[in-house]
């Protein structure tokens, strides 16, 4: 762990497994409640001095940190692949994308501005000052263990906060590598702290600690609800980026090649483990057969295999538990009448005897009320259902407790405008596949979240406002 600028061993450890081989690649500390308290206290002790530094100095340190990430790009990408299982090319993409948040938020060093309002009384001014919230707790998932760490750290630090970050217990190595570079970049002790271990103990202790004023979380809906309940005890702010069930709507006037390509990319990137993935495809009945034929052909061409090898499109699922969850969802859908157009089971064979492999899968004959259409699959499985009209597609898309992302492929401007107005989601992709930009605003509607990350709106969560009434002698 990295606490107050020092490395600390754990009294107990847990192994980190390579999901492609099931081999242990490291042992990582399980933080005790004292470790958690120490990390939070170190963040508190460092915060005021950090916030009082000219913002441009904080920006320079983030820029320096980004340079070191560039230098160690290869090592970081390999670390991501070894602990999470995404193909190396995707891991390089994650390093570069993640690193761009350091540079983007560093530019806010001269751009966090307050307001001066006209006063109602004579010889007065009213100021609204943005100020750091103080200590931030960040709890992150396993699917982008590097990028999501930077996504939280960079805005927290530029705003003058200090941070305690807990990576997922299965993918802690990227965050620890980031801490090593923080040290080298000259980030002062206590400004960034990393504690490791399970969510149920270490995460829980972090959230219940009364010092942090903001809990920024990315992960599942169930954990998000629990964090919100625990944070309420301290009236701490929460920003929750939770799960999704993105509908992918294909109208009969669209560019079919683009739609098929987009559907595959959006479902199978990172083995389907992206919160904005195409979780349920709705295709207009006029083109359903042709779309399906092309989709299945493309899915069958996906190369599943060693994520370190070039030419691999998708690697394993991240863990046995995740693999079993996907297996169970598909088996249940099959029992309810879903048909397997391709895939539909664990991948077996000599090369796959170890590791958590699942066949790229397309399911048809699904109904809206099946669990496979309602629950987040988070794996390489896409259920496809047809519809007969635009209104029906909108209703199906909105029939979900989630509201993170949605996709629409059409060339009809009226349909585009109606979707923009009516779809219940925080992120809408029209005629293009995933993913988001660092300066957009990544936020879930409905049970997909509260608050949000990225851009200037994401930065807002790391600031609180102080209103100052100043009387001067006229
Ligand atoms: P998860 O909720 O199981 O775990 C996320 C983190 O929370 C981990 O670090 C875990 O240790 C911790 N945690 C678990 N229980 C806790 C508790 N009681 N108190 C505090 N912390 C606790 O989620 P996951 O399986 O790691 O990630 C997959 C989920 O994340 C999916 O639902 C996915 O959609 C979502 N996700 C959302 C976004 C987004 O931006 N909206 C991005 C990536 C992933």
Short mmCIF file of C-alpha atoms and ligand atoms in Angstrom, two decimals:
data_model
loop_
_atom_site.label_atom_id
_atom_site.label_comp_id
_atom_site.label_asym_id
_atom_site.label_seq_id
_atom_site.Cartn_x
_atom_site.Cartn_y
_atom_site.Cartn_z
CA UNK A 1 0.00 0.00 0.00
CA UNK A 2 1.09 3.60 -0.42
CA UNK A 3 0.22 5.68 2.64
CA UNK A 4 1.57 9.13 3.47
CA UNK A 5 4.29 8.79 0.84
CA UNK A 6 5.57 5.47 2.25
CA UNK A 7 5.17 1.90 1.06
CA UNK A 8 3.56 -0.42 3.54
CA UNK A 9 3.32 -4.20 3.61
CA UNK A 10 0.11 -5.84 4.75
CA UNK A 11 -0.21 -8.09 7.77
CA UNK A 12 -2.10 -10.39 5.44
CA UNK A 13 -2.15 -10.59 1.67
CA UNK A 14 -4.31 -11.91 -1.15
CA UNK A 15 -3.08 -13.20 -4.50
CA UNK A 16 -3.66 -11.35 -7.75
CA UNK A 17 -4.48 -13.86 -10.51
CA UNK A 18 -3.80 -13.59 -14.21
CA UNK A 19 -7.26 -14.39 -15.65
CA UNK A 20 -5.73 -15.93 -18.78
CA UNK A 21 -3.64 -18.49 -16.87
CA UNK A 22 -5.03 -18.50 -13.31
CA UNK A 23 -1.42 -18.03 -12.13
CA UNK A 24 -0.70 -15.71 -9.24
CA UNK A 25 1.19 -12.65 -10.48
CA UNK A 26 1.51 -10.91 -7.12
CA UNK A 27 0.41 -10.84 -3.52
CA UNK A 28 -1.23 -7.69 -2.41
CA UNK A 29 -1.80 -6.30 1.06
CA UNK A 30 -5.14 -6.44 2.79
CA UNK A 31 -5.43 -3.14 4.63
CA UNK A 32 -6.48 -3.24 8.26
CA UNK A 33 -8.88 -0.66 9.65
CA UNK A 34 -5.82 1.10 11.15
CA UNK A 35 -4.24 1.27 7.69
CA UNK A 36 -7.42 2.83 6.34
CA UNK A 37 -7.50 5.38 9.15
CA UNK A 38 -3.79 6.14 8.64
CA UNK A 39 -4.31 6.72 4.92
CA UNK A 40 -7.24 9.04 5.51
CA UNK A 41 -5.33 10.92 8.22
CA UNK A 42 -2.30 11.26 5.92
CA UNK A 43 -4.59 12.72 3.25
CA UNK A 44 -6.10 15.12 5.78
CA UNK A 45 -2.68 16.22 7.06
CA UNK A 46 -1.48 16.96 3.53
CA UNK A 47 -4.58 18.64 2.18
CA UNK A 48 -4.33 22.23 3.37
CA UNK A 49 -0.77 22.69 2.21
CA UNK A 50 -1.57 21.07 -1.13
CA UNK A 51 -4.56 23.35 -1.65
CA UNK A 52 -2.55 26.45 -0.76
CA UNK A 53 0.05 25.85 -3.42
CA UNK A 54 -0.49 27.93 -6.53
CA UNK A 55 -2.72 25.86 -8.79
CA UNK A 56 -0.16 26.07 -11.57
CA UNK A 57 2.25 24.10 -9.39
CA UNK A 58 -0.35 21.38 -8.95
CA UNK A 59 -0.84 21.42 -12.71
CA UNK A 60 2.90 21.08 -13.31
CA UNK A 61 3.04 18.05 -11.04
CA UNK A 62 0.19 16.40 -12.96
CA UNK A 63 2.02 17.15 -16.22
CA UNK A 64 5.19 15.63 -14.79
CA UNK A 65 3.23 12.55 -13.70
CA UNK A 66 1.83 12.24 -17.24
CA UNK A 67 5.35 12.29 -18.70
CA UNK A 68 6.34 9.41 -16.46
CA UNK A 69 3.26 7.46 -17.54
CA UNK A 70 4.35 7.98 -21.15
CA UNK A 71 7.83 6.76 -20.29
CA UNK A 72 6.50 3.60 -18.58
CA UNK A 73 3.69 3.05 -21.09
CA UNK A 74 4.76 -0.49 -21.96
CA UNK A 75 5.12 -1.65 -18.39
CA UNK A 76 1.76 -0.17 -17.45
CA UNK A 77 0.00 -1.76 -20.42
CA UNK A 78 1.45 -5.17 -19.57
CA UNK A 79 0.39 -4.75 -15.96
CA UNK A 80 -3.18 -4.03 -17.04
CA UNK A 81 -3.26 -7.04 -19.35
CA UNK A 82 -1.78 -9.37 -16.76
CA UNK A 83 -4.23 -8.44 -14.02
CA UNK A 84 -7.37 -7.76 -16.05
CA UNK A 85 -7.02 -9.80 -19.24
CA UNK A 86 -7.69 -7.24 -21.98
CA UNK A 87 -5.56 -7.58 -25.13
CA UNK A 88 -2.31 -5.64 -25.01
CA UNK A 89 -3.39 -3.25 -27.79
CA UNK A 90 -6.45 -2.30 -25.73
CA UNK A 91 -4.28 -1.94 -22.63
CA UNK A 92 -2.06 0.56 -24.47
CA UNK A 93 -5.23 2.42 -25.37
CA UNK A 94 -6.25 2.43 -21.73
CA UNK A 95 -2.89 3.88 -20.65
CA UNK A 96 -3.03 6.65 -23.25
CA UNK A 97 -6.70 7.45 -22.63
CA UNK A 98 -6.21 7.43 -18.86
CA UNK A 99 -3.11 9.57 -19.09
CA UNK A 100 -4.96 12.19 -21.11
CA UNK A 101 -6.98 13.01 -17.98
CA UNK A 102 -3.79 14.12 -16.22
CA UNK A 103 -3.03 16.55 -19.02
CA UNK A 104 -6.63 17.66 -19.47
CA UNK A 105 -7.21 18.40 -15.80
CA UNK A 106 -3.76 20.00 -15.41
CA UNK A 107 -5.07 22.70 -17.76
CA UNK A 108 -7.64 23.69 -15.18
CA UNK A 109 -4.78 25.07 -13.09
CA UNK A 110 -5.64 28.57 -14.33
CA UNK A 111 -9.28 27.93 -15.07
CA UNK A 112 -11.08 27.23 -11.81
CA UNK A 113 -12.88 30.53 -11.45
CA UNK A 114 -15.25 32.11 -8.97
CA UNK A 115 -17.96 34.71 -9.41
CA UNK A 116 -18.58 38.23 -8.14
CA UNK A 117 -22.23 39.17 -7.78
CA UNK A 118 -23.80 42.61 -7.35
CA UNK A 119 -24.89 43.04 -3.73
CA UNK A 120 -28.31 44.17 -2.53
CA UNK A 121 -26.76 46.50 0.03
CA UNK A 122 -24.52 49.51 -0.57
CA UNK A 123 -20.75 49.07 -0.52
CA UNK A 124 -20.82 45.33 -0.58
CA UNK A 125 -19.67 42.58 -2.87
CA UNK A 126 -20.74 38.96 -2.93
CA UNK A 127 -18.19 36.38 -3.99
CA UNK A 128 -18.79 32.77 -4.79
CA UNK A 129 -15.51 30.93 -4.30
CA UNK A 130 -14.90 27.37 -5.47
CA UNK A 131 -12.91 25.51 -2.87
CA UNK A 132 -11.71 21.91 -2.55
CA UNK A 133 -13.99 19.52 -0.69
CA UNK A 134 -10.99 18.27 1.32
CA UNK A 135 -10.20 14.56 1.43
CA UNK A 136 -11.67 12.43 -1.36
CA UNK A 137 -12.21 8.69 -1.22
CA UNK A 138 -12.17 6.92 -4.59
CA UNK A 139 -13.30 3.31 -5.00
CA UNK A 140 -12.93 1.79 -8.43
CA UNK A 141 -13.77 -1.40 -10.36
CA UNK A 142 -11.59 -3.89 -12.20
CA UNK A 143 -12.54 -3.27 -15.83
CA UNK A 144 -10.33 -0.17 -16.39
CA UNK A 145 -8.02 -0.34 -13.38
CA UNK A 146 -5.60 2.29 -14.68
CA UNK A 147 -7.85 4.71 -16.53
CA UNK A 148 -10.54 4.96 -13.86
CA UNK A 149 -7.87 5.61 -11.22
CA UNK A 150 -6.56 8.61 -13.19
CA UNK A 151 -10.12 9.69 -13.94
CA UNK A 152 -10.63 10.21 -10.20
CA UNK A 153 -7.13 11.32 -9.11
CA UNK A 154 -6.54 14.06 -11.70
CA UNK A 155 -9.64 16.20 -11.05
CA UNK A 156 -9.39 15.63 -7.28
CA UNK A 157 -5.80 16.94 -7.19
CA UNK A 158 -6.13 19.91 -9.50
CA UNK A 159 -9.03 21.14 -7.36
CA UNK A 160 -6.78 21.07 -4.27
CA UNK A 161 -8.06 17.86 -2.69
CA UNK A 162 -6.05 14.92 -1.48
CA UNK A 163 -7.21 11.39 -2.12
CA UNK A 164 -7.32 7.84 -0.79
CA UNK A 165 -7.97 5.37 -3.58
CA UNK A 166 -8.96 1.75 -3.27
CA UNK A 167 -8.59 -0.30 -6.43
CA UNK A 168 -10.57 -3.50 -6.94
CA UNK A 169 -9.02 -6.40 -5.03
CA UNK A 170 -8.58 -8.38 -8.25
CA UNK A 171 -6.77 -5.59 -10.16
CA UNK A 172 -4.71 -3.52 -7.72
CA UNK A 173 -1.40 -3.49 -9.61
CA UNK A 174 -2.08 -0.62 -12.03
CA UNK A 175 -2.98 1.74 -9.20
CA UNK A 176 0.14 0.77 -7.26
CA UNK A 177 2.23 1.44 -10.37
CA UNK A 178 0.58 4.86 -10.56
CA UNK A 179 1.57 5.53 -6.95
CA UNK A 180 5.17 4.63 -7.74
CA UNK A 181 5.13 7.27 -10.49
CA UNK A 182 3.45 9.80 -8.20
CA UNK A 183 6.36 9.42 -5.84
CA UNK A 184 8.86 9.91 -8.66
CA UNK A 185 6.96 12.90 -10.03
CA UNK A 186 7.26 14.64 -6.66
CA UNK A 187 3.63 14.51 -5.57
CA UNK A 188 3.97 15.37 -1.86
CA UNK A 189 3.45 12.63 0.76
CA UNK A 190 -0.19 12.14 1.72
CA UNK A 191 -1.63 13.78 -1.39
CA UNK A 192 -2.25 10.40 -3.02
CA UNK A 193 -2.72 7.25 -0.95
CA UNK A 194 -3.54 3.75 -2.14
CA UNK A 195 -5.02 1.12 0.15
CA UNK A 196 -5.75 -2.36 -1.12
CA UNK A 197 -8.06 -5.19 -0.14
CA UNK A 198 -11.66 -6.36 -0.40
CA UNK A 199 -14.59 -4.00 -0.70
CA UNK A 200 -16.63 -5.55 2.09
CA UNK A 201 -13.96 -4.70 4.67
CA UNK A 202 -11.48 -2.13 3.35
CA UNK A 203 -13.96 -0.30 1.11
CA UNK A 204 -16.56 -0.30 3.84
CA UNK A 205 -14.10 1.12 6.40
CA UNK A 206 -13.08 3.86 3.99
CA UNK A 207 -16.64 4.93 3.30
CA UNK A 208 -17.53 4.92 6.99
CA UNK A 209 -14.53 7.07 7.95
CA UNK A 210 -15.94 10.50 8.86
CA UNK A 211 -13.08 12.56 7.37
CA UNK A 212 -13.53 12.25 3.58
CA UNK A 213 -16.11 14.69 2.26
CA UNK A 214 -16.62 13.08 -1.14
CA UNK A 215 -16.89 9.40 -2.01
CA UNK A 216 -16.41 8.99 -5.74
CA UNK A 217 -17.28 5.46 -6.79
CA UNK A 218 -17.37 3.47 -10.00
CA UNK A 219 -18.81 -0.02 -9.81
CA UNK A 220 -22.02 -1.99 -9.53
CA UNK A 221 -25.44 -0.67 -8.60
CA UNK A 222 -25.62 -2.89 -5.52
CA UNK A 223 -22.34 -1.55 -4.11
CA UNK A 224 -23.29 2.00 -5.12
CA UNK A 225 -26.48 1.79 -3.06
CA UNK A 226 -24.57 0.47 -0.06
CA UNK A 227 -21.99 3.25 -0.36
CA UNK A 228 -24.72 5.88 -0.60
CA UNK A 229 -26.32 4.52 2.58
CA UNK A 230 -23.02 4.46 4.47
CA UNK A 231 -21.96 7.89 3.22
CA UNK A 232 -25.27 9.31 4.39
CA UNK A 233 -24.21 8.67 8.01
CA UNK A 234 -21.46 11.27 7.53
CA UNK A 235 -23.48 13.41 5.14
CA UNK A 236 -20.58 12.94 2.73
CA UNK A 237 -21.04 13.83 -0.92
CA UNK A 238 -21.27 10.91 -3.32
CA UNK A 239 -20.66 10.62 -7.02
CA UNK A 240 -21.70 7.20 -8.28
CA UNK A 241 -20.90 5.76 -11.71
CA UNK A 242 -22.81 2.51 -11.78
CA UNK A 243 -23.87 -0.27 -14.11
CA UNK A 244 -25.66 -0.03 -17.42
CA UNK A 245 -27.86 -1.92 -19.86
CA UNK A 246 -27.34 0.14 -22.99
CA UNK A 247 -29.89 -0.41 -25.77
CA UNK A 248 -28.43 -0.47 -29.29
CA UNK A 249 -31.17 0.54 -31.74
CA UNK A 250 -30.80 -0.16 -35.45
CA UNK A 251 -33.36 1.50 -37.77
CA UNK A 252 -34.07 0.18 -41.26
CA UNK A 253 -32.72 3.30 -43.04
CA UNK A 254 -29.29 3.21 -41.44
CA UNK A 255 -25.88 2.41 -42.86
CA UNK A 256 -26.00 -1.31 -42.12
CA UNK A 257 -22.25 -1.91 -42.35
CA UNK A 258 -21.63 0.83 -39.81
CA UNK A 259 -24.36 -0.50 -37.53
CA UNK A 260 -22.99 -4.06 -37.54
CA UNK A 261 -19.46 -2.83 -36.97
CA UNK A 262 -20.65 -0.54 -34.18
CA UNK A 263 -22.71 -3.27 -32.53
CA UNK A 264 -19.73 -5.64 -32.42
CA UNK A 265 -17.25 -3.06 -31.16
CA UNK A 266 -19.68 -1.83 -28.57
CA UNK A 267 -20.40 -5.32 -27.25
CA UNK A 268 -17.08 -7.10 -27.46
CA UNK A 269 -14.52 -4.45 -26.49
CA UNK A 270 -12.76 -5.58 -23.31
CA UNK A 271 -14.65 -8.90 -23.51
CA UNK A 272 -17.94 -7.05 -23.04
CA UNK A 273 -16.81 -5.58 -19.74
CA UNK A 274 -17.57 -1.92 -20.36
CA UNK A 275 -20.36 -0.11 -18.54
CA UNK A 276 -21.61 1.50 -21.79
CA UNK A 277 -21.49 -1.74 -23.82
CA UNK A 278 -24.24 -2.73 -26.23
CA UNK A 279 -26.14 -4.90 -23.75
CA UNK A 280 -29.29 -5.44 -25.86
CA UNK A 281 -29.62 -4.92 -29.58
CA UNK A 282 -32.99 -3.89 -31.04
CA UNK A 283 -33.16 -4.14 -34.82
CA UNK A 284 -35.98 -3.06 -37.14
CA UNK A 285 -37.84 -6.09 -38.49
CA UNK A 286 -37.32 -5.00 -42.13
CA UNK A 287 -33.58 -5.58 -41.84
CA UNK A 288 -33.44 -8.02 -38.93
CA UNK A 289 -32.42 -11.10 -40.95
CA UNK A 290 -29.70 -9.35 -42.88
CA UNK A 291 -28.39 -7.58 -39.80
CA UNK A 292 -28.26 -10.85 -37.89
CA UNK A 293 -26.43 -12.72 -40.67
CA UNK A 294 -23.76 -10.03 -40.84
CA UNK A 295 -23.53 -9.72 -37.07
CA UNK A 296 -23.05 -13.45 -36.55
CA UNK A 297 -20.39 -13.60 -39.29
CA UNK A 298 -18.46 -10.80 -37.64
CA UNK A 299 -18.78 -12.28 -34.17
CA UNK A 300 -17.56 -15.66 -35.41
CA UNK A 301 -14.45 -13.93 -36.78
CA UNK A 302 -13.48 -12.59 -33.33
CA UNK A 303 -10.15 -14.05 -32.19
CA UNK A 304 -10.34 -15.15 -28.56
CA UNK A 305 -7.03 -15.96 -26.95
CA UNK A 306 -3.84 -14.98 -25.16
CA UNK A 307 -4.20 -11.26 -24.46
CA UNK A 308 -0.44 -10.77 -24.75
CA UNK A 309 -0.39 -12.18 -28.30
CA UNK A 310 -0.83 -9.91 -31.28
CA UNK A 311 -3.96 -10.59 -33.29
CA UNK A 312 -6.09 -11.36 -30.24
CA UNK A 313 -9.39 -9.49 -30.24
CA UNK A 314 -10.67 -10.51 -26.85
CA UNK A 315 -9.15 -12.14 -23.80
CA UNK A 316 -10.72 -13.96 -20.87
CA UNK A 317 -13.32 -12.74 -18.43
CA UNK A 318 -11.67 -11.15 -15.42
CA UNK A 319 -12.50 -13.83 -12.85
CA UNK A 320 -14.17 -17.17 -12.30
CA UNK A 321 -17.06 -15.48 -10.52
CA UNK A 322 -17.65 -13.20 -13.53
CA UNK A 323 -17.40 -16.16 -15.91
CA UNK A 324 -19.93 -18.12 -13.88
CA UNK A 325 -22.31 -15.18 -13.79
CA UNK A 326 -22.31 -14.89 -17.59
CA UNK A 327 -22.68 -18.66 -17.98
CA UNK A 328 -25.66 -18.61 -15.67
CA UNK A 329 -27.38 -15.73 -17.51
CA UNK A 330 -27.01 -17.46 -20.87
CA UNK A 331 -28.11 -20.86 -19.55
CA UNK A 332 -31.14 -19.27 -17.96
CA UNK A 333 -32.03 -17.46 -21.20
CA UNK A 334 -31.66 -20.72 -23.16
CA UNK A 335 -33.96 -22.48 -20.70
CA UNK A 336 -36.51 -19.69 -21.26
CA UNK A 337 -36.43 -20.22 -25.03
CA UNK A 338 -33.59 -18.03 -26.30
CA UNK A 339 -31.78 -19.45 -29.34
CA UNK A 340 -28.01 -19.46 -29.70
CA UNK A 341 -27.01 -17.99 -33.08
CA UNK A 342 -23.34 -18.46 -32.20
CA UNK A 343 -21.34 -19.23 -29.05
CA UNK A 344 -23.46 -19.82 -25.98
CA UNK A 345 -21.01 -21.59 -23.67
CA UNK A 346 -17.61 -21.50 -22.01
CA UNK A 347 -14.77 -21.88 -24.47
CA UNK A 348 -13.08 -25.26 -24.03
CA UNK A 349 -10.03 -26.88 -25.56
CA UNK A 350 -6.35 -27.30 -24.80
CA UNK A 351 -5.47 -23.63 -25.15
CA UNK A 352 -8.32 -22.71 -22.84
CA UNK A 353 -7.89 -25.33 -20.11
CA UNK A 354 -6.74 -22.59 -17.74
CA UNK A 355 -8.33 -19.16 -17.60
CA UNK A 356 -11.83 -17.75 -17.71
CA UNK A 357 -12.90 -17.99 -21.35
CA UNK A 358 -16.35 -17.49 -22.83
CA UNK A 359 -17.43 -17.84 -26.44
CA UNK A 360 -18.46 -14.63 -28.22
CA UNK A 361 -22.21 -15.14 -28.23
CA UNK A 362 -25.29 -13.91 -30.08
CA UNK A 363 -28.72 -14.84 -28.76
CA UNK A 364 -32.02 -14.51 -30.63
CA UNK A 365 -35.63 -15.31 -29.81
CA UNK A 366 -35.36 -13.28 -26.63
CA UNK A 367 -38.17 -11.40 -24.93
CA UNK A 368 -38.03 -8.08 -23.13
CA UNK A 369 -39.04 -9.64 -19.81
CA UNK A 370 -36.13 -12.13 -19.76
CA UNK A 371 -33.31 -11.47 -17.28
CA UNK A 372 -30.85 -11.38 -20.19
CA UNK A 373 -32.69 -8.24 -21.44
CA UNK A 374 -33.04 -6.67 -18.02
CA UNK A 375 -29.86 -7.41 -16.06
CA UNK A 376 -26.35 -6.25 -16.87
CA UNK A 377 -24.47 -9.14 -18.56
CA UNK A 378 -21.03 -7.48 -18.61
CA UNK A 379 -19.61 -10.17 -20.88
CA UNK A 380 -19.26 -11.17 -24.55
CA UNK A 381 -22.94 -11.93 -25.08
CA UNK A 382 -25.44 -9.93 -27.10
CA UNK A 383 -29.16 -10.66 -27.17
CA UNK A 384 -30.87 -9.43 -30.36
CA UNK A 385 -34.58 -8.64 -30.62
CA UNK A 386 -36.58 -7.11 -33.48
CA UNK A 387 -39.20 -4.37 -33.38
CA UNK A 388 -41.60 -2.89 -35.91
CA UNK A 389 -41.57 0.87 -35.33
CA UNK A 390 -39.59 3.74 -33.86
CA UNK A 391 -42.00 4.34 -30.96
CA UNK A 392 -41.74 0.71 -29.96
CA UNK A 393 -37.93 0.94 -30.03
CA UNK A 394 -37.99 3.99 -27.77
CA UNK A 395 -40.31 2.26 -25.31
CA UNK A 396 -38.18 -0.90 -25.22
CA UNK A 397 -35.02 1.15 -24.73
CA UNK A 398 -36.50 3.05 -21.79
CA UNK A 399 -37.95 -0.07 -20.19
CA UNK A 400 -35.00 -0.51 -17.83
CA UNK A 401 -33.96 0.55 -14.34
CA UNK A 402 -30.61 1.58 -15.86
CA UNK A 403 -29.96 4.80 -17.77
CA UNK A 404 -26.28 5.02 -18.56
CA UNK A 405 -25.79 4.89 -22.35
CA UNK A 406 -27.81 4.25 -25.52
CA UNK A 407 -27.03 3.90 -29.23
CA UNK A 408 -29.10 4.77 -32.29
CA UNK A 409 -28.25 4.07 -35.93
CA UNK A 410 -30.45 5.97 -38.38
CA UNK A 411 -30.17 8.63 -41.07
CA UNK A 412 -33.58 10.08 -40.30
CA UNK A 413 -33.13 13.47 -38.62
CA UNK A 414 -36.60 13.34 -37.07
CA UNK A 415 -35.81 10.08 -35.37
CA UNK A 416 -32.46 11.43 -34.18
CA UNK A 417 -34.13 14.47 -32.64
CA UNK A 418 -36.85 12.40 -30.97
CA UNK A 419 -34.27 10.03 -29.52
CA UNK A 420 -32.24 12.96 -28.19
CA UNK A 421 -35.40 14.21 -26.52
CA UNK A 422 -36.85 10.93 -25.26
CA UNK A 423 -34.14 8.39 -24.42
CA UNK A 424 -33.57 8.14 -20.69
CA UNK A 425 -29.77 8.00 -20.51
CA UNK A 426 -26.78 10.13 -19.62
CA UNK A 427 -24.83 9.33 -22.78
CA UNK A 428 -26.22 8.88 -26.29
CA UNK A 429 -24.23 7.66 -29.29
CA UNK A 430 -25.76 8.36 -32.70
CA UNK A 431 -24.34 6.50 -35.68
CA UNK A 432 -21.20 5.67 -33.78
CA UNK A 433 -19.92 3.11 -31.33
CA UNK A 434 -18.45 3.59 -27.87
CA UNK A 435 -16.70 5.43 -26.07
CA UNK A 436 -16.72 8.71 -24.29
CA UNK A 437 -14.34 11.69 -24.47
CA UNK A 438 -12.39 13.00 -21.50
CA UNK A 439 -14.07 16.40 -21.78
CA UNK A 440 -17.64 15.13 -22.12
CA UNK A 441 -19.72 14.28 -19.06
CA UNK A 442 -20.01 10.60 -18.21
CA UNK A 443 -23.04 10.23 -15.99
CA UNK A 444 -25.76 7.69 -15.40
CA UNK A 445 -29.45 8.43 -15.17
CA UNK A 446 -31.90 6.38 -13.12
CA UNK A 447 -30.11 3.62 -11.18
CA UNK A 448 -26.95 4.05 -13.25
CA UNK A 449 -25.72 6.76 -10.97
CA UNK A 450 -25.63 10.10 -9.24
CA UNK A 451 -23.21 12.83 -10.25
CA UNK A 452 -20.71 11.92 -12.93
CA UNK A 453 -17.13 12.09 -14.16
CA UNK A 454 -15.11 13.98 -16.77
CA UNK A 455 -14.97 17.43 -18.28
CA UNK A 456 -15.83 20.58 -16.40
CA UNK A 457 -19.04 19.12 -14.97
CA UNK A 458 -17.12 16.17 -13.52
CA UNK A 459 -14.64 18.57 -11.95
CA UNK A 460 -17.50 20.37 -10.22
CA UNK A 461 -18.01 17.43 -7.84
CA UNK A 462 -14.53 17.97 -6.42
CA UNK A 463 -15.29 21.56 -5.47
CA UNK A 464 -17.59 23.08 -2.93
CA UNK A 465 -18.67 26.70 -2.99
CA UNK A 466 -18.20 29.34 -0.35
CA UNK A 467 -20.26 32.51 -0.58
CA UNK A 468 -18.52 35.55 0.88
CA UNK A 469 -20.32 38.83 1.72
CA UNK A 470 -17.83 41.68 1.90
CA UNK A 471 -18.69 45.07 3.26
CA UNK A 472 -16.22 47.82 2.60
CA UNK A 473 -16.24 51.38 3.80
CA UNK A 474 -17.77 53.42 1.01
P1 LIG B 1 -18.21 -3.81 -7.60
O1 LIG B 1 -19.31 -2.91 -7.15
O2 LIG B 1 -18.29 -5.24 -7.24
O3 LIG B 1 -16.81 -3.31 -7.04
C1 LIG B 1 -16.36 -1.98 -7.27
C2 LIG B 1 -15.46 -1.55 -6.13
O4 LIG B 1 -16.24 -1.44 -4.94
C3 LIG B 1 -14.34 -2.52 -5.80
O5 LIG B 1 -13.16 -1.80 -5.51
C4 LIG B 1 -14.84 -3.24 -4.57
O6 LIG B 1 -13.82 -3.76 -3.77
C5 LIG B 1 -15.59 -2.13 -3.89
N1 LIG B 1 -16.60 -2.54 -2.90
C6 LIG B 1 -17.34 -3.67 -2.88
N2 LIG B 1 -18.17 -3.67 -1.82
C7 LIG B 1 -17.96 -2.52 -1.15
C8 LIG B 1 -18.54 -1.92 0.01
N3 LIG B 1 -19.47 -2.54 0.75
N4 LIG B 1 -18.11 -0.68 0.38
C9 LIG B 1 -17.16 -0.05 -0.35
N5 LIG B 1 -16.58 -0.56 -1.43
C10 LIG B 1 -16.98 -1.78 -1.85
O7 LIG B 1 -18.10 -3.61 -9.17
P2 LIG B 1 -17.12 -4.36 -10.18
O8 LIG B 1 -17.57 -5.77 -10.36
O9 LIG B 1 -15.72 -4.09 -9.79
O10 LIG B 1 -17.34 -3.55 -11.53
C11 LIG B 1 -18.29 -3.87 -12.47
C12 LIG B 1 -19.42 -2.89 -12.36
O11 LIG B 1 -18.92 -1.56 -12.49
C13 LIG B 1 -20.42 -3.05 -13.50
O12 LIG B 1 -21.71 -2.94 -12.98
C14 LIG B 1 -20.11 -1.87 -14.41
O13 LIG B 1 -21.17 -1.45 -15.21
C15 LIG B 1 -19.71 -0.84 -13.43
N6 LIG B 1 -18.92 0.20 -14.07
C16 LIG B 1 -19.49 1.42 -14.25
C17 LIG B 1 -18.79 2.41 -14.90
C18 LIG B 1 -19.40 3.77 -15.10
O14 LIG B 1 -18.66 4.68 -15.43
N7 LIG B 1 -20.69 3.94 -14.92
C19 LIG B 1 -17.50 2.18 -15.37
C20 LIG B 1 -16.94 0.92 -15.16
C21 LIG B 1 -17.66 -0.06 -14.51
#
